[in-house]
PDB file of C-alpha atoms in Angstrom:
ATOM      1  CA  MET A   1     -29.566   9.800  13.684  1.00 82.00           C
ATOM      2  CA  TYR A   2     -25.941   9.179  12.841  1.00 84.00           C
ATOM      3  CA  ASN A   3     -26.338   6.255  14.159  1.00 88.00           C
ATOM      4  CA  GLU A   4     -28.841   5.543  11.446  1.00 92.00           C
ATOM      5  CA  LYS A   5     -26.439   6.218   9.042  1.00 90.00           C
ATOM      6  CA  MET A   6     -23.664   4.031  10.364  1.00 89.00           C
ATOM      7  CA  LYS A   7     -25.760   0.739  10.763  1.00 92.00           C
ATOM      8  CA  PRO A   8     -25.614  -0.382   6.773  1.00 89.00           C
ATOM      9  CA  ILE A   9     -21.731  -0.034   7.413  1.00 86.00           C
ATOM     10  CA  LEU A  10     -21.252  -1.680  10.488  1.00 87.00           C
ATOM     11  CA  GLU A  11     -23.289  -4.358   9.222  1.00 89.00           C
ATOM     12  CA  ASP A  12     -21.711  -4.982   5.669  1.00 85.00           C
ATOM     13  CA  LEU A  13     -18.704  -5.280   7.919  1.00 85.00           C
ATOM     14  CA  GLU A  14     -20.281  -8.433  10.524  1.00 87.00           C
ATOM     15  CA  ASN A  15     -21.644  -9.605   7.005  1.00 86.00           C
ATOM     16  CA  LYS A  16     -19.478 -12.920   5.826  1.00 83.00           C
ATOM     17  CA  LYS A  17     -20.142 -12.204   2.442  1.00 81.00           C
ATOM     18  CA  VAL A  18     -19.023  -8.430   2.096  1.00 77.00           C
ATOM     19  CA  ASP A  19     -15.110  -8.323   1.725  1.00 74.00           C
ATOM     20  CA  ILE A  20     -13.971  -6.059   4.342  1.00 77.00           C
ATOM     21  CA  ALA A  21     -10.891  -6.196   6.407  1.00 75.00           C
ATOM     22  CA  GLY A  22      -9.485  -5.000   8.576  1.00 83.00           C
ATOM     23  CA  GLY A  23      -7.346  -2.285   6.722  1.00 85.00           C
ATOM     24  CA  SER A  24     -10.817  -0.963   5.828  1.00 88.00           C
ATOM     25  CA  VAL A  25     -11.701  -0.391   9.544  1.00 90.00           C
ATOM     26  CA  VAL A  26      -8.497   0.885  10.724  1.00 91.00           C
ATOM     27  CA  GLY A  27      -9.347   3.665   7.119  1.00 92.00           C
ATOM     28  CA  MET A  28     -12.280   4.606   8.642  1.00 92.00           C
ATOM     29  CA  VAL A  29     -11.210   5.091  11.888  1.00 94.00           C
ATOM     30  CA  LEU A  30      -8.053   7.294  10.804  1.00 96.00           C
ATOM     31  CA  SER A  31     -10.783   9.432   8.169  1.00 96.00           C
ATOM     32  CA  THR A  32     -12.745   9.792  11.119  1.00 95.00           C
ATOM     33  CA  VAL A  33      -9.977  10.914  13.562  1.00 97.00           C
ATOM     34  CA  ASN A  34      -8.957  13.720  10.779  1.00 97.00           C
ATOM     35  CA  SER A  35     -12.599  14.651  10.024  1.00 97.00           C
ATOM     36  CA  LEU A  36     -12.602  15.432  13.793  1.00 97.00           C
ATOM     37  CA  ILE A  37      -9.681  17.238  13.848  1.00 97.00           C
ATOM     38  CA  THR A  38     -10.035  19.093  10.913  1.00 97.00           C
ATOM     39  CA  TYR A  39     -13.151  20.372  13.452  1.00 97.00           C
ATOM     40  CA  ILE A  40     -11.341  21.652  15.695  1.00 96.00           C
ATOM     41  CA  VAL A  41      -8.880  23.410  13.762  1.00 96.00           C
ATOM     42  CA  ASN A  42     -12.451  24.800  12.263  1.00 96.00           C
ATOM     43  CA  LEU A  43     -13.565  26.519  15.011  1.00 95.00           C
ATOM     44  CA  THR A  44     -10.188  28.063  16.399  1.00 93.00           C
ATOM     45  CA  ILE A  45      -8.885  29.794  12.839  1.00 94.00           C
ATOM     46  CA  GLY A  46     -10.348  32.786  12.440  1.00 92.00           C
ATOM     47  CA  LYS A  47     -10.835  33.608  16.324  1.00 93.00           C
ATOM     48  CA  LYS A  48      -8.714  36.573  18.059  1.00 91.00           C
ATOM     49  CA  ASN A  49      -7.862  34.395  20.795  1.00 92.00           C
ATOM     50  CA  TYR A  50      -5.744  32.131  18.264  1.00 90.00           C
ATOM     51  CA  GLU A  51      -4.591  35.015  15.753  1.00 91.00           C
ATOM     52  CA  ASP A  52      -0.793  33.804  16.630  1.00 94.00           C
ATOM     53  CA  VAL A  53      -0.886  30.475  15.899  1.00 94.00           C
ATOM     54  CA  GLN A  54      -3.365  30.735  12.243  1.00 94.00           C
ATOM     55  CA  GLU A  55      -0.614  30.248  10.283  1.00 95.00           C
ATOM     56  CA  LYS A  56      -0.097  27.128  11.731  1.00 96.00           C
ATOM     57  CA  VAL A  57      -3.563  25.799  12.531  1.00 96.00           C
ATOM     58  CA  ILE A  58      -3.993  26.172   8.977  1.00 96.00           C
ATOM     59  CA  GLU A  59      -1.200  23.771   7.523  1.00 97.00           C
ATOM     60  CA  ILE A  60      -3.007  20.589  10.587  1.00 97.00           C
ATOM     61  CA  LYS A  61      -6.402  21.593   8.674  1.00 97.00           C
ATOM     62  CA  ASP A  62      -4.421  21.001   5.069  1.00 98.00           C
ATOM     63  CA  ARG A  63      -2.777  18.099   6.327  1.00 98.00           C
ATOM     64  CA  ALA A  64      -5.642  16.824   8.431  1.00 98.00           C
ATOM     65  CA  GLN A  65      -7.448  16.998   5.133  1.00 98.00           C
ATOM     66  CA  GLU A  66      -4.892  14.952   3.547  1.00 98.00           C
ATOM     67  CA  LEU A  67      -4.366  12.297   5.977  1.00 97.00           C
ATOM     68  CA  LYS A  68      -8.754  11.911   5.696  1.00 97.00           C
ATOM     69  CA  GLU A  69      -8.646  11.874   1.428  1.00 97.00           C
ATOM     70  CA  LYS A  70      -5.399   8.850   1.972  1.00 96.00           C
ATOM     71  CA  SER A  71      -8.063   7.515   5.367  1.00 95.00           C
ATOM     72  CA  LEU A  72     -10.742   6.737   2.831  1.00 94.00           C
ATOM     73  CA  ASP A  73      -8.449   5.834  -0.568  1.00 94.00           C
ATOM     74  CA  ALA A  74      -7.185   2.592   1.520  1.00 90.00           C
ATOM     75  CA  ILE A  75     -10.870   1.658   2.273  1.00 89.00           C
ATOM     76  CA  ASP A  76     -11.530   0.757  -1.304  1.00 88.00           C
ATOM     77  CA  LYS A  77      -7.143  -0.260  -1.930  1.00 89.00           C
ATOM     78  CA  ASP A  78      -8.105  -3.082   1.048  1.00 88.00           C
ATOM     79  CA  LYS A  79     -10.536  -4.286  -0.300  1.00 85.00           C
ATOM     80  CA  GLU A  80      -9.310  -5.509  -4.005  1.00 88.00           C
ATOM     81  CA  ILE A  81      -6.112  -6.678  -2.536  1.00 89.00           C
ATOM     82  CA  LEU A  82      -9.056  -8.455   0.197  1.00 86.00           C
ATOM     83  CA  GLU A  83     -10.289  -9.736  -2.870  1.00 87.00           C
ATOM     84  CA  GLU A  84      -7.246 -10.974  -4.650  1.00 89.00           C
ATOM     85  CA  ILE A  85      -5.787 -12.616  -1.453  1.00 90.00           C
ATOM     86  CA  LEU A  86      -9.747 -14.498  -1.109  1.00 87.00           C
ATOM     87  CA  MET A  87      -9.410 -15.655  -5.224  1.00 89.00           C
ATOM     88  CA  ALA A  88      -4.754 -16.456  -4.546  1.00 91.00           C
ATOM     89  CA  TYR A  89      -6.051 -18.303  -1.724  1.00 90.00           C
ATOM     90  CA  LYS A  90      -9.119 -20.766  -3.487  1.00 91.00           C
ATOM     91  CA  ASN A  91      -6.063 -21.251  -5.536  1.00 89.00           C
ATOM     92  CA  ILE A  92      -3.291 -22.036  -2.723  1.00 89.00           C
ATOM     93  CA  LYS A  93      -2.893 -25.341  -4.087  1.00 89.00           C
ATOM     94  CA  GLU A  94      -2.815 -25.024  -7.914  1.00 91.00           C
ATOM     95  CA  GLU A  95      -0.978 -21.812  -7.045  1.00 89.00           C
ATOM     96  CA  PRO A  96       0.674 -20.912  -3.735  1.00 86.00           C
ATOM     97  CA  GLN A  97       2.836 -18.637  -5.751  1.00 92.00           C
ATOM     98  CA  LYS A  98       0.709 -16.233  -6.643  1.00 92.00           C
ATOM     99  CA  TYR A  99      -0.969 -16.491  -3.402  1.00 90.00           C
ATOM    100  CA  GLN A 100       2.660 -15.822  -1.728  1.00 91.00           C
ATOM    101  CA  GLU A 101       2.974 -12.392  -3.815  1.00 92.00           C
ATOM    102  CA  VAL A 102      -0.487 -10.903  -3.648  1.00 92.00           C
ATOM    103  CA  CYS A 103      -0.073 -11.293   0.588  1.00 89.00           C
ATOM    104  CA  LYS A 104       3.302  -9.413  -0.175  1.00 91.00           C
ATOM    105  CA  LYS A 105       1.595  -7.149  -2.072  1.00 88.00           C
ATOM    106  CA  ALA A 106      -0.793  -6.651   0.268  1.00 85.00           C
ATOM    107  CA  THR A 107       1.514  -5.437   3.213  1.00 83.00           C
ATOM    108  CA  GLU A 108       2.418  -2.682   1.045  1.00 78.00           C
TER     109      GLU A 108
END
């Protein structure tokens, strides 16, 4: 069931015509990890055996959700900067400084 949902994403990663780079993959992994953390936390919230750590568990859940959203945003930002890098690389002979600027921007 889930492998069918994942296949299009993986096919995009393999496709040289789709501009997805390593940062996008990191964003995918981190968002998945934070979703897993949220899942685990949801199993403990409201349970009698975990009453003494409820506040901390809720803080962890909130932080995991924030990090998941940040990770998902990183996927789009990575794609955008990759497009800029590829465009600057195509014109590297005419505008070498532009390529360097875009690469610096990408590291940020």
